[in-house]
Coordinates of C-alpha atoms in Angstrom, one line a residue:
X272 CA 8.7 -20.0 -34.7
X273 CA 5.5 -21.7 -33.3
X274 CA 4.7 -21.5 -29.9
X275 CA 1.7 -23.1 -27.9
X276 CA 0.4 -21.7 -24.6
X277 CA -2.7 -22.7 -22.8
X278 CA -5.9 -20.9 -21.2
X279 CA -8.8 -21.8 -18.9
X280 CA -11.8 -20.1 -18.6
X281 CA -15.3 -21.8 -17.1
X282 CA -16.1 -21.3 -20.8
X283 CA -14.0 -22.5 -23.9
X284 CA -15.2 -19.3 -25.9
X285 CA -14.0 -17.1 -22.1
X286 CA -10.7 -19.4 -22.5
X287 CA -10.0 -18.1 -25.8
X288 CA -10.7 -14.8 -25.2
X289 CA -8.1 -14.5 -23.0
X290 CA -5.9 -16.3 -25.4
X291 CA -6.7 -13.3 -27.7
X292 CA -6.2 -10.9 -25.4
X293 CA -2.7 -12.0 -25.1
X294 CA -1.6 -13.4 -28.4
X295 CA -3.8 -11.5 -30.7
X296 CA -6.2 -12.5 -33.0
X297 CA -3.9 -15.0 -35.1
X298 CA -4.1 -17.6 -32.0
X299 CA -5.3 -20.4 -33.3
X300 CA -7.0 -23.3 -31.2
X301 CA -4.9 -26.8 -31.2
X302 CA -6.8 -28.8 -28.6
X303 CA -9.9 -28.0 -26.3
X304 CA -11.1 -30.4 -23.0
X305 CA -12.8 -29.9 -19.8
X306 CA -10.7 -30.4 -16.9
X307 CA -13.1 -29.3 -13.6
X308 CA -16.3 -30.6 -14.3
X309 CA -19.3 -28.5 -12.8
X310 CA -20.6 -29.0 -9.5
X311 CA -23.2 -27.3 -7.0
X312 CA -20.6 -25.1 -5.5
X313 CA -18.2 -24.4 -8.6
X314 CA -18.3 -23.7 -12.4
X315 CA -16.8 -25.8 -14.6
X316 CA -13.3 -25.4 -16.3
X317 CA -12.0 -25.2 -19.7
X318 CA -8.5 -25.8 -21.2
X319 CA -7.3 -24.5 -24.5
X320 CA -4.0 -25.1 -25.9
X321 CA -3.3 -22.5 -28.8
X322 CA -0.8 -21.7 -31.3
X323 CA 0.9 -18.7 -33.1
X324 CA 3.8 -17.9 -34.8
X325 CA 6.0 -15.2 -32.9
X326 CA 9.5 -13.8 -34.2
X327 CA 13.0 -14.6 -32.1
X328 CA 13.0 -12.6 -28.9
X329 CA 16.1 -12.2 -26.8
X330 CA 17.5 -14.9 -25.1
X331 CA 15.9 -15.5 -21.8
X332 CA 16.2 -18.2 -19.0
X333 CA 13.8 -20.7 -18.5
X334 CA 13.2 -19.1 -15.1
X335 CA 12.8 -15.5 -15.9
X336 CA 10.3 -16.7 -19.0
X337 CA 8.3 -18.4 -16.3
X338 CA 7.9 -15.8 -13.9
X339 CA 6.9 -13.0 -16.8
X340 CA 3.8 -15.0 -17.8
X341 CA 2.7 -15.6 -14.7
X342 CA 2.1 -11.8 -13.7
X343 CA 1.2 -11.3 -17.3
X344 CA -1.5 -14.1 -16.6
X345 CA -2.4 -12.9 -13.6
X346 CA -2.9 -9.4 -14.7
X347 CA -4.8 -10.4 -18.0
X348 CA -7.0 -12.5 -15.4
X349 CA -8.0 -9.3 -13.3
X350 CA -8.8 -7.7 -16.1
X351 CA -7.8 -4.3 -14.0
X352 CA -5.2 -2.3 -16.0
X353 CA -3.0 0.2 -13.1
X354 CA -4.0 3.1 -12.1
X355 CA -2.0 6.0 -13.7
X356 CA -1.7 9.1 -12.0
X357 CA -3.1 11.6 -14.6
X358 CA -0.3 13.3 -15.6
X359 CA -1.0 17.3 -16.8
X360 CA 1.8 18.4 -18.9
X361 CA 0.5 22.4 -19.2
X362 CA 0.8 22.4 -15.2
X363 CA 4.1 20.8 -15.0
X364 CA 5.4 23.8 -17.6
X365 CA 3.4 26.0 -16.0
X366 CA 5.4 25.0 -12.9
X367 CA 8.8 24.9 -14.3
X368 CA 8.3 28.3 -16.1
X369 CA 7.4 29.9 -12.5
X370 CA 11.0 27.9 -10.9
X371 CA 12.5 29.6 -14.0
X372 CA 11.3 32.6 -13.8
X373 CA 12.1 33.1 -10.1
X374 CA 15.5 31.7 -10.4
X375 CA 15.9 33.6 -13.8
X376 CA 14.7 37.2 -13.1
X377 CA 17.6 38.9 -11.1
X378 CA 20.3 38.1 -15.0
X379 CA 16.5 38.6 -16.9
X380 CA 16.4 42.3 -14.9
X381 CA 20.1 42.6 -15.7
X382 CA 19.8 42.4 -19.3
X383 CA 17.3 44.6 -19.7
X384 CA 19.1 47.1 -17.6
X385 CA 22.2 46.7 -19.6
X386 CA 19.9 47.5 -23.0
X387 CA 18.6 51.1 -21.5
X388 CA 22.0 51.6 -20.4
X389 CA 23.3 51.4 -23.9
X390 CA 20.5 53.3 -25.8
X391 CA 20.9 55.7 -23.2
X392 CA 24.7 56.2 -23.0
X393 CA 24.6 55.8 -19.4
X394 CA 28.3 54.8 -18.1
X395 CA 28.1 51.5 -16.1
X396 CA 30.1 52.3 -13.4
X397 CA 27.0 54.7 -12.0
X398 CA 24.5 51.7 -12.6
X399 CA 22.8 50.4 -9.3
X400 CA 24.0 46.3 -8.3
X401 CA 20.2 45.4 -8.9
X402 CA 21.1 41.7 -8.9
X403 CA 22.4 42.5 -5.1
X404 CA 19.3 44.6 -4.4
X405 CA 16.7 41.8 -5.9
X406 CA 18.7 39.4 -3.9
X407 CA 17.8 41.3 -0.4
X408 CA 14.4 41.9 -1.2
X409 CA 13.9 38.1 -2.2
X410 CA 15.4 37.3 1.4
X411 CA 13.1 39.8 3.2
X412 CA 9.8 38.3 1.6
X413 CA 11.0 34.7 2.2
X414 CA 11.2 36.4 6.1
X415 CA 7.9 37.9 5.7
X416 CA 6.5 34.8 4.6
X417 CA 7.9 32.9 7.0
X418 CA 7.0 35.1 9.8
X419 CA 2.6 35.4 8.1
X420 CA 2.5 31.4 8.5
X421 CA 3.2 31.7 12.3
X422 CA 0.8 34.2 12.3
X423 CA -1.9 32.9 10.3
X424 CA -1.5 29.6 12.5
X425 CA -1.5 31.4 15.7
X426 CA -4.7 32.7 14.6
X427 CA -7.1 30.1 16.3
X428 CA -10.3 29.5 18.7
X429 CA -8.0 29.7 21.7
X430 CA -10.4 27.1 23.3
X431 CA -9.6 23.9 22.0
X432 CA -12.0 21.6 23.4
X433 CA -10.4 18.6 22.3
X434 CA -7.1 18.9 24.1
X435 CA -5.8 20.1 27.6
X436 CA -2.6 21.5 26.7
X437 CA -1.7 24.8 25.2
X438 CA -0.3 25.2 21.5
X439 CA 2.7 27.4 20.5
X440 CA 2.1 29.0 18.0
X441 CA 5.2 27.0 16.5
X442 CA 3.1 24.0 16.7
X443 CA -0.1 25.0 15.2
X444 CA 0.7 24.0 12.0
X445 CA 1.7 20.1 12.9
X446 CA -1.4 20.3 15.3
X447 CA -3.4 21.0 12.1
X448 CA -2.0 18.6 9.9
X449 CA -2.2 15.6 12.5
X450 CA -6.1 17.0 14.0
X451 CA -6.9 16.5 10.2
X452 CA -6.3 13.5 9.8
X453 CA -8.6 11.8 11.9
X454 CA -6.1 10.7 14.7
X455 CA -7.8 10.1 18.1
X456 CA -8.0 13.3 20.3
X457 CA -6.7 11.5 22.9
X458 CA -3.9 10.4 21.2
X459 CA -3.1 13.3 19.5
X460 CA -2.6 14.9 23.0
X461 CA -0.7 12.9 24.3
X462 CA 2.1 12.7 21.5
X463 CA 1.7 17.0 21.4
X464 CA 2.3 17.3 24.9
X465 CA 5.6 14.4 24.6
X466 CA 6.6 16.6 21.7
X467 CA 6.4 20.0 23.2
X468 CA 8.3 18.6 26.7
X469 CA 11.3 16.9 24.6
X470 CA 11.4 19.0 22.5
X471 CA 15.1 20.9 22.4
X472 CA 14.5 24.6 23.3
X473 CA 16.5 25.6 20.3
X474 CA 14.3 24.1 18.0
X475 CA 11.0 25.4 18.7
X476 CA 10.8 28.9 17.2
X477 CA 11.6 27.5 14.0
X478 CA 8.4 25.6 12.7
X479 CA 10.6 23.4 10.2
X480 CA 12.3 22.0 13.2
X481 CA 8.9 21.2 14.8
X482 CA 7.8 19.5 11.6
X483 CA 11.1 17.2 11.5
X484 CA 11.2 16.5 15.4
X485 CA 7.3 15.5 14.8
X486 CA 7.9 12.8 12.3
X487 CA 10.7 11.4 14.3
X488 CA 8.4 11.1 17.1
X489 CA 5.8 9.4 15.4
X490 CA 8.4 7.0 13.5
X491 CA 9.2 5.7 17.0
X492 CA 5.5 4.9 17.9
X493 CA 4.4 3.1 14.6
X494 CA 6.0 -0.6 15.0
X495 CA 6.2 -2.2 11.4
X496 CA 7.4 -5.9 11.1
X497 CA 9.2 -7.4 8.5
X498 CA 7.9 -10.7 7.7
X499 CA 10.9 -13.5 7.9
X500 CA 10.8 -16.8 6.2
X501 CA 13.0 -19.4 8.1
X502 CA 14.0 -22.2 5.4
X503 CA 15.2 -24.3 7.9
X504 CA 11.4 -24.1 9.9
X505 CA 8.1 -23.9 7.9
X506 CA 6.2 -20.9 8.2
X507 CA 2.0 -20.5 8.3
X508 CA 0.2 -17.5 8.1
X509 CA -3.5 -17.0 8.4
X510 CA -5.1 -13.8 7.1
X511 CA -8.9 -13.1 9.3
X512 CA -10.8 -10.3 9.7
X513 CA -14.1 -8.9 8.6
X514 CA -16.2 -9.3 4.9
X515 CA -14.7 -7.2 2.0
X516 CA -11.7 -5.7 3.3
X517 CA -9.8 -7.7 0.8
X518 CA -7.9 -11.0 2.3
X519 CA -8.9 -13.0 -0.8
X520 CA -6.9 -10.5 -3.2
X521 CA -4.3 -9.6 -0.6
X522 CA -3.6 -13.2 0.0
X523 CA -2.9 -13.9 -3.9
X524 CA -0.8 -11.0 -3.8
X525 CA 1.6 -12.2 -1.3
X526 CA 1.4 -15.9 -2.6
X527 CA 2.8 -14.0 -5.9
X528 CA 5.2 -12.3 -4.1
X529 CA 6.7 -15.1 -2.1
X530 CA 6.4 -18.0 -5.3
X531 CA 7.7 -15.5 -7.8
X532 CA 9.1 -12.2 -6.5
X533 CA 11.8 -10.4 -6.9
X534 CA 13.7 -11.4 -3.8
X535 CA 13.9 -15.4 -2.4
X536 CA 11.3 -17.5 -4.0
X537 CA 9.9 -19.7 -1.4
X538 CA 8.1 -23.5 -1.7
X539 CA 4.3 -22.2 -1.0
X540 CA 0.9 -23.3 -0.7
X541 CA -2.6 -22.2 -0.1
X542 CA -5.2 -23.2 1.8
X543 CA -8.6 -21.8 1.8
X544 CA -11.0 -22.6 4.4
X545 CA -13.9 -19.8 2.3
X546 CA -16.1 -22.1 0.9
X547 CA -19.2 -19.9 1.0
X548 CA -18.2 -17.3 -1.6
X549 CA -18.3 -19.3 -4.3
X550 CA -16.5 -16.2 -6.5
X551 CA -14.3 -15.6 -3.8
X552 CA -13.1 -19.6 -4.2
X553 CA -13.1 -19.4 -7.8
X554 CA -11.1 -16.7 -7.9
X555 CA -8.5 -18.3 -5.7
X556 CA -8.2 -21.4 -7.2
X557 CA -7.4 -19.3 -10.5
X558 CA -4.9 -17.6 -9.4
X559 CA -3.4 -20.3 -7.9
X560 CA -3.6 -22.7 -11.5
X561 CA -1.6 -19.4 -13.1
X562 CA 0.8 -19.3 -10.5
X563 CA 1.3 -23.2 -10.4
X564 CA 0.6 -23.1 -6.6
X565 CA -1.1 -25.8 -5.0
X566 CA -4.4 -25.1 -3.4
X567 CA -6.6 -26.9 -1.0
X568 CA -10.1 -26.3 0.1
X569 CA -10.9 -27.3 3.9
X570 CA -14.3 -27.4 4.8
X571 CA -14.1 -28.6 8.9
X572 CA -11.1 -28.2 11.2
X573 CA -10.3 -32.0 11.2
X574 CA -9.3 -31.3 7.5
X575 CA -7.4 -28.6 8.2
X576 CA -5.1 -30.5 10.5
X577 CA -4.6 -32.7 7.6
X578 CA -4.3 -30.1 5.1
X579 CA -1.7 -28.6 7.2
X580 CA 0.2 -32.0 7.1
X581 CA 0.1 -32.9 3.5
X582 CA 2.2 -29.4 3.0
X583 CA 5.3 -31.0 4.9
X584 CA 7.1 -29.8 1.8
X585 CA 6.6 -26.0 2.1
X586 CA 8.3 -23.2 3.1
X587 CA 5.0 -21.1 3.4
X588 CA 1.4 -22.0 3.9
X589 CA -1.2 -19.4 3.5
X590 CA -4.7 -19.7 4.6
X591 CA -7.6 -17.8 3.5
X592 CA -10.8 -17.5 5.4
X593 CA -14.3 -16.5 5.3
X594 CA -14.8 -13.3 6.3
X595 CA -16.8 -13.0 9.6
X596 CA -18.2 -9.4 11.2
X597 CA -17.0 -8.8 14.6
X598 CA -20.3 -9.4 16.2
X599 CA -20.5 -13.0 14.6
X600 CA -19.3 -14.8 17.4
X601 CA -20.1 -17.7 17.2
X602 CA -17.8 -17.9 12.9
X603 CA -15.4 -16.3 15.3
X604 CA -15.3 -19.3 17.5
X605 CA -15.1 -21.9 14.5
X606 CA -11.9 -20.1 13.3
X607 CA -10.3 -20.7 16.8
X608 CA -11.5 -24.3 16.5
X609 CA -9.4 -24.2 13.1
X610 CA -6.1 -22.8 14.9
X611 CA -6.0 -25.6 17.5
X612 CA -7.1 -28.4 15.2
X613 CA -3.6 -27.6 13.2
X614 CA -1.7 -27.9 16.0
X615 CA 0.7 -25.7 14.6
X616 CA 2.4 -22.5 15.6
X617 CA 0.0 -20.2 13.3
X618 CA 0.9 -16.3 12.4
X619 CA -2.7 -14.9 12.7
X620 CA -2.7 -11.6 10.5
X621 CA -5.9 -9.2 10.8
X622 CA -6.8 -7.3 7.6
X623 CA -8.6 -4.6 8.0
X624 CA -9.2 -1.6 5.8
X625 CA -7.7 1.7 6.7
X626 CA -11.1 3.1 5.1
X627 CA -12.9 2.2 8.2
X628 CA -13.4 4.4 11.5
X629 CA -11.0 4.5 14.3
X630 CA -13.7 3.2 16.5
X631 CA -14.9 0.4 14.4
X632 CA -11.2 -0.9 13.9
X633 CA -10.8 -0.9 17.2
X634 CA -13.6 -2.8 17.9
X635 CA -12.7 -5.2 15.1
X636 CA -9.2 -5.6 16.8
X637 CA -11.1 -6.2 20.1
X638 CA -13.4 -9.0 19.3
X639 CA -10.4 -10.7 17.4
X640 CA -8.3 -10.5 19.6
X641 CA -8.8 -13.8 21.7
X642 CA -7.3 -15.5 18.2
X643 CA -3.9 -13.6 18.8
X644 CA -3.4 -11.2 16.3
X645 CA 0.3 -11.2 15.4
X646 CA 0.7 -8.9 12.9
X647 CA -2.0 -6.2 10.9
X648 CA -2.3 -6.0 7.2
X649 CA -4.2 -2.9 6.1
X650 CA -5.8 -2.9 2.8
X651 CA -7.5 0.1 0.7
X652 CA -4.8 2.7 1.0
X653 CA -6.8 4.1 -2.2
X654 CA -9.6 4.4 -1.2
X655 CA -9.6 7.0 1.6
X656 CA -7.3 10.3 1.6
X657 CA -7.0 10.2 5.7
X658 CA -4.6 8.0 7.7
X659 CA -4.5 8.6 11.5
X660 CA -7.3 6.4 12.2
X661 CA -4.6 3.9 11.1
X662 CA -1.7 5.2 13.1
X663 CA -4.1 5.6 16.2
X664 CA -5.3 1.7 16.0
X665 CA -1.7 0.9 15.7
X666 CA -0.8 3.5 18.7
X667 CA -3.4 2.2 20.6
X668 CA -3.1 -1.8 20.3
X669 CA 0.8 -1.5 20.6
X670 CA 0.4 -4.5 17.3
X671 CA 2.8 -4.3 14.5
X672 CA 1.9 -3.4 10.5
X673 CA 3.5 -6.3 8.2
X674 CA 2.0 -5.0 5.1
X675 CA -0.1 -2.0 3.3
X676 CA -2.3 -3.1 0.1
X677 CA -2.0 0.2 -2.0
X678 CA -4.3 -0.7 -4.7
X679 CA -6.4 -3.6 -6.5
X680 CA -3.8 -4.9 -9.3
X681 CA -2.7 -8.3 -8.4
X682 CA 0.4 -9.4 -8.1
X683 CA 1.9 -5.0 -7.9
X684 CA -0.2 -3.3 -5.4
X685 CA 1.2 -4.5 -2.1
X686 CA 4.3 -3.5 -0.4
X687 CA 6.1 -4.4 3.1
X688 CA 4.9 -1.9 6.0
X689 CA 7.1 1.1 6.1
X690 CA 6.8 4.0 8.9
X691 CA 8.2 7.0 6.4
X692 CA 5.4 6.1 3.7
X693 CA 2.5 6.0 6.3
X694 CA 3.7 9.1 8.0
X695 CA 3.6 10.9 4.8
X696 CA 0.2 9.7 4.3
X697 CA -1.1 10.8 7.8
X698 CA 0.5 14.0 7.9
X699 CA 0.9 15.1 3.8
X700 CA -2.4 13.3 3.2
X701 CA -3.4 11.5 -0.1
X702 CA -1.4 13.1 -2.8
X703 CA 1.7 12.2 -0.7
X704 CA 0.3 8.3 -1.4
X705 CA 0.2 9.1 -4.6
X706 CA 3.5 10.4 -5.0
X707 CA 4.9 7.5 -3.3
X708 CA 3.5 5.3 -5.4
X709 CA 4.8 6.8 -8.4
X710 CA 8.1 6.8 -7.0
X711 CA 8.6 3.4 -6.8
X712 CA 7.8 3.1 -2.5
X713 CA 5.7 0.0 -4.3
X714 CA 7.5 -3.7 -3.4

């Protein structure tokens, strides 16, 4: 069977590349023309249509077929292949030989005492119950254990200049794990000294009590939203926030997500009001041809009130915009000329990327705020292994999480904001992320 498929690229010879890179080298070129021609502020674009001969696959519907080759497009486009977790199999025996071997060594011990019984002629009625004996000496270390971690974290500068409250020795570990990971001092105060007060009496002398109780705490400070799509009442979301924390990708990641996910597929369109990162725009408008979304560019907020209009149709508008630095007031102004010159009830989202300092989000969050903010998207999860500076921006500004970007493949690496996963990566820090990931916590 023959099929034909077709590829853009600003050059014919980059269009067929890509062609190759998905068909192989027996694609073969049918028809080549210019559709975008080029301009001052764009490169031109190329369309190939190309052929090859593929064997009978499984039936599949039209729909299912369409939605495959879109992330296959947009992943060839990207050029990023996932991140895999390197996996070391020597370890991971290693590891089960040591859960054998501890499970296994009371009927190993057994065995072997059963042999010198026999070569010895020793009766077994007179034989010790070393499986018994083995099993109380394996409770008394697990004690001992237990009892050298509250030592070891009751073994501290007394003085802790960061906080006025005392730490049980119970607590120390918690205090550790939540100091490190670069929540506010203030903040982790005050959530130590709620903890300690609530805290059920019966629960404190054991230190995996202290744990649990301390992540249900901190679930019930960290307000995450789930984003809600009325069919019956168009929605528009703006993404701002400051250069290079990533709205451009994160915004084709939930455009993919919305079109084409797994769940309902809504009517959407974009709208990009970035017209000085040429790339940036590029880029965009790429994604947008493979994901047969409509795109318009809006250079002046009069536009933008039209652009808004001509999407009547929609279930979901999404804006891009250029990125603008905190101290930029007077880009920050132009964006708030943009959100009345819609006239529309606008979700603002701020992006920001949990890479950043506590006191620089914060600062970020401050000088946008006159626009709104509804909701926060943070961005970079992999590229930083702490996470309170995250938790304390979200503390502190009392502003719900929508969504985290966990990585840089577009359409995957973006899921909707969950408390559980971001505790884990405040408190068990980055190879918790990484665990999550690999278990599927990815949407």
């Amino acid at each position: 069977m023959i099929k034909q498929e077709s590829f853009t690229g600003t050059t014919p010879l980059e269009a067929m590349q890509r062609a190759k890179e998905k068909l192989g080298d027996n694609a073969q070129i049918v028809t080549t023309k210019q559709i975008r021609e080029k301009t001052l502020n764009q490169s031109p674009l190329y369309e190939i249509i190309v052929a090859v001969e593929v064997s009978d696959e499984a039936p599949q519907t039209r729909q299912e077929a369409s939605v495959n080759d879109i992330k296959r497009k947009i992943q060839a486009y990207t050029r990023n292949s996932p991140t895999q977790s390197n996996f070391n199999k020597s370890n991971y025996q290693r590891s089960n030989l040591s859960s054998a071997n501890d499970e296994d060594v009371s009927l190993n011990i057994s065995k072997v005492a059963k042999e010198i019984r026999q070569i010895a002629n020793i009766p077994e009625t007179n034989t010790p119950d070393y499986t018994k004996e083995l099993s109380d000496i394996r409770k008394q270390i697990l004690q001992m254990n237990k009892n050298l971690s509250i030592l070891a974290d009751s073994v501290w500068n007394s003085k802790i200049e960061e906080i006025n409250i005392v730490i049980p020795p119970e607590f120390a570990s918690i205090y550790k794990q939540a100091k490190e990971s670069g929540m506010k001092p203030q903040h982790l105060e005050q959530i130590m000294t709620a903890t300690i007060e609530n805290m059920p009496t019966t629960m404190k002398s054991d230190p995996t009590a202290v744990k649990r109780y301390f992540y249900s705490f901190l679930r019930r400070l960290l307000p995450c939203r789930k984003e809600n799509i009325n069919l019956k009442k168009r929605k528009i979301i703006m993404l701002v926030g400051p250069t290079g924390v990533g709205k451009t990708t994160t915004l084709s990641k939930l455009a993919y997500k919305f079109a084409h996910g797994d769940g309902t597929r809504y009517k959407t369109g974009l709208i990009t009001l970035d017209s000085y990162r040429i790339g940036a725009v590029e880029q965009l408008f790429q994604y947008a041809s493979i994901m047969n979304l409509q795109i318009i560019e809006v250079l002046n907020p009069d536009e933008f009130g039209s652009a808004i209009k001509q999407y009547y149709d929609k279930d979901l508008i999404l804006i891009d915009t250029v990125g603008s630095s905190q101290y930029d007031q007077k880009s920050l102004e132009k964006l708030s000329e943009f959100l009345k010159a819609s006239e529309e009830d606008v979700d603002v989202s701020l992006v920001l990327s949990a890479g950043s300092k506590i006191e620089d989000l914060l600062e970020i969050y401050e000088n946008y705020s006159f626009l709104k903010i509804d909701s926060l998207i943070i961005t970079k999860f992999d590229e930083t292994k702490i996470f309170g500076n995250v938790f304390s921006l979200i503390y502190e500004t009392k502003t719900p999480v929508s969504y985290f970007s966990i990585g840089q493949n577009v359409p995957e690496d973006i899921m909707e904001a969950d408390e559980d996963y971001l505790i884990k990566c405040i408190l068990e820090g980055f190879d918790a992320h990484q665990k999550g990931i690999s278990d599927g916590s990815s949407q």
